[in-house]
Every structure is written in structure tokens, then in C-alpha cells.
Coordinates of C-alpha atoms in Angstrom, one line a residue:
M1 CA 134.1 115.5 125.5
E2 CA 131.7 118.4 126.0
L3 CA 130.5 120.9 123.4
R4 CA 131.7 124.3 124.3
V5 CA 128.6 126.3 123.5
S6 CA 130.3 129.6 124.7
Q7 CA 132.5 129.5 121.6
I8 CA 129.6 130.2 119.3
K9 CA 128.0 133.7 119.0
T10 CA 125.9 134.1 122.1
E11 CA 123.0 135.7 120.3
S12 CA 122.6 132.6 118.0
L13 CA 122.3 130.2 121.0
S14 CA 119.8 132.0 123.2
P15 CA 117.6 129.6 125.2
P16 CA 114.6 129.9 122.8
A17 CA 116.8 128.8 119.9
L18 CA 117.8 125.6 121.7
R19 CA 114.4 124.4 122.8
N20 CA 114.3 121.8 120.0
Y21 CA 117.6 120.6 118.7
T22 CA 119.3 117.5 117.4
F23 CA 122.8 116.4 118.2
K24 CA 125.0 114.1 116.0
Q25 CA 128.5 112.7 116.7
R26 CA 131.2 111.0 114.6
S27 CA 134.8 109.9 115.1
V28 CA 137.3 111.2 112.5
R29 CA 140.9 110.1 111.8
K30 CA 142.9 112.0 109.2
G31 CA 145.7 109.4 108.8
L32 CA 146.9 106.2 110.3
S33 CA 149.5 108.0 112.4
E34 CA 147.2 110.6 113.8
P35 CA 144.8 110.0 116.7
S36 CA 141.1 110.2 116.1
H37 CA 139.0 113.1 117.4
E38 CA 135.3 113.7 117.8
E39 CA 133.2 116.0 115.6
Y40 CA 129.7 117.1 116.6
L41 CA 126.7 118.7 114.9
L42 CA 124.2 120.8 116.9
V43 CA 121.1 121.7 114.8
S44 CA 118.3 123.9 116.1
D45 CA 115.7 125.2 113.5
R46 CA 118.0 127.3 111.2
L47 CA 121.1 127.2 113.4
V48 CA 123.9 124.8 112.7
A49 CA 127.1 124.4 114.7
W50 CA 129.9 122.0 113.6
T51 CA 132.6 121.4 116.2
S52 CA 135.8 119.4 115.7
G53 CA 138.3 118.5 118.4
G54 CA 136.5 120.7 121.0
R55 CA 136.5 123.8 118.8
V56 CA 133.8 125.3 116.6
K57 CA 134.7 124.6 113.0
K58 CA 131.7 126.3 111.5
S59 CA 128.5 127.9 112.8
F60 CA 125.9 129.5 110.7
R61 CA 122.2 130.2 110.1
T62 CA 120.4 128.9 107.1
D63 CA 117.6 130.6 105.2
E64 CA 115.4 127.5 105.6
R65 CA 114.7 125.3 108.6
V66 CA 117.0 122.3 108.8
L67 CA 115.1 119.1 109.0
Q68 CA 118.1 116.8 109.2
A69 CA 121.9 117.1 109.1
T70 CA 124.5 114.4 108.5
W71 CA 128.0 114.0 107.1
C72 CA 128.7 112.1 104.0
S73 CA 131.6 111.3 101.7
F74 CA 131.9 111.9 98.0
A75 CA 134.8 111.1 95.6
D76 CA 137.0 114.1 94.6
F77 CA 136.3 115.2 91.0
N78 CA 140.0 115.5 90.3
S79 CA 141.1 112.2 91.8
P80 CA 138.3 109.7 92.2
A81 CA 140.3 107.5 94.6
K82 CA 140.4 110.4 97.1
H83 CA 137.2 111.0 99.2
Q84 CA 136.1 114.3 100.8
S85 CA 133.9 114.8 103.7
W86 CA 130.8 116.9 103.3
L87 CA 128.1 118.3 105.6
C88 CA 124.6 117.7 104.2
L89 CA 121.6 119.7 105.4
L90 CA 118.1 118.6 104.4
H91 CA 115.5 121.4 104.1
Q92 CA 111.8 121.2 103.1
E93 CA 112.4 121.6 99.4
S94 CA 116.2 121.5 99.0
L95 CA 119.5 120.0 100.1
T96 CA 122.5 122.1 101.0
V97 CA 125.9 120.5 100.9
Y98 CA 129.0 122.1 102.5
R99 CA 132.5 120.9 101.7
E100 CA 135.2 121.3 104.4
D101 CA 137.1 123.8 102.3
G102 CA 134.1 126.1 102.1
D103 CA 132.4 125.2 98.8
V104 CA 128.6 125.2 99.1
Y105 CA 126.1 123.6 96.8
H106 CA 122.3 124.0 96.8
V107 CA 120.3 121.2 95.3
A108 CA 116.6 121.6 94.5
L109 CA 114.7 118.4 95.3
P110 CA 112.2 117.0 92.8
C111 CA 110.0 115.6 95.6
R112 CA 109.5 115.8 99.3
V113 CA 112.2 113.9 101.2
R114 CA 111.5 112.0 104.3
R115 CA 115.2 111.3 105.3
I116 CA 118.7 111.3 104.1
W117 CA 121.2 108.4 104.8
P118 CA 125.0 108.7 104.4
L119 CA 126.6 105.8 102.4
L120 CA 130.2 104.8 102.1
E121 CA 130.3 107.0 99.0
G122 CA 127.4 109.3 98.5
L123 CA 124.0 110.0 100.0
L124 CA 120.8 108.0 99.9
V125 CA 117.6 110.1 99.6
E126 CA 114.4 108.6 100.9
R127 CA 111.3 110.1 99.2
E128 CA 108.3 110.9 101.4
V129 CA 105.3 109.0 100.2
A130 CA 102.1 111.1 99.9
P131 CA 99.0 109.7 101.6
A132 CA 97.2 109.5 98.2
E133 CA 99.9 107.1 97.0
T134 CA 99.3 104.7 99.9
A135 CA 95.4 104.8 99.9
P136 CA 93.8 101.8 98.4
N137 CA 92.4 102.3 95.0
P138 CA 88.8 101.1 94.8
E139 CA 89.1 100.4 91.1
S140 CA 92.0 97.9 91.5
P141 CA 91.2 94.3 92.1
T142 CA 91.8 92.7 95.5
L143 CA 92.7 89.1 96.2

């Protein structure tokens, strides 16, 4: 399956905007009787395009540069047994989470984040370790 770039606004996918991009893929199945389809994320700087079944589902520009994008699953607040799919975008100092129905949540991060990892339910956030935290301390004893 190919990504139909022409379906996204042409001004947002000019060649300079696509010099450095990341591409992510996942298979989605809504129910046991329905066939699965592919979803793709294309991320370049502040541009994000989310396609599903060969059509653009969402495309937008963010205020901050996107460092990493991934999908994750969270339990529904109203019925915890039901899970909803979310798109998570990691920025320098925040995380933006988009629900498929359009809800958007911005989360300020208490520290620099190196990477985010989707779990079966939720998201694992890996803190970036500062160089000062890994440097040997001359006052501590060594063996």
C-alpha cells in the first residue's frame, strides 16, 4: 500500500518540508468480522499526516517540532473494559495526545524525555539523563 501524498495540502508537503521525516505503520482491525487495514504516520518537523485505509485521516501542523510520534491505547473513562486508540506526539517540553474523535490533550513534561514507548494500555515515558547525572562523583568511594 502506498501513501497518497497528493491527498494532503500541497503547500504543507513541499520538498523542503520532507527532507527529514519519520514513517510509522500499524495494522488495525475494528472487529473480528472486519478485515484489517493499514494506518501510517508521516512526521516531518511540525507536520503530521495520519492515513488510514489509503486515505488521509488527519493532517496538521503543530506549534512545536515533533520529536517522536506513536499510537497508544488507553482505557475509556466511562467503560474501563473498552480501550481507545490515541495518537501521541512528543515535543521538546510537552506531549500532545489526540483521540480519534478529535479530543486533544496537552501534557507538560516535568523533565526532558528521551523517548516514548506504547504499552498494551498506556504509554511509557523514558526520561533523558543529563550528562551531570552520569558523570562520576569524585567524592563517592570507588571499589
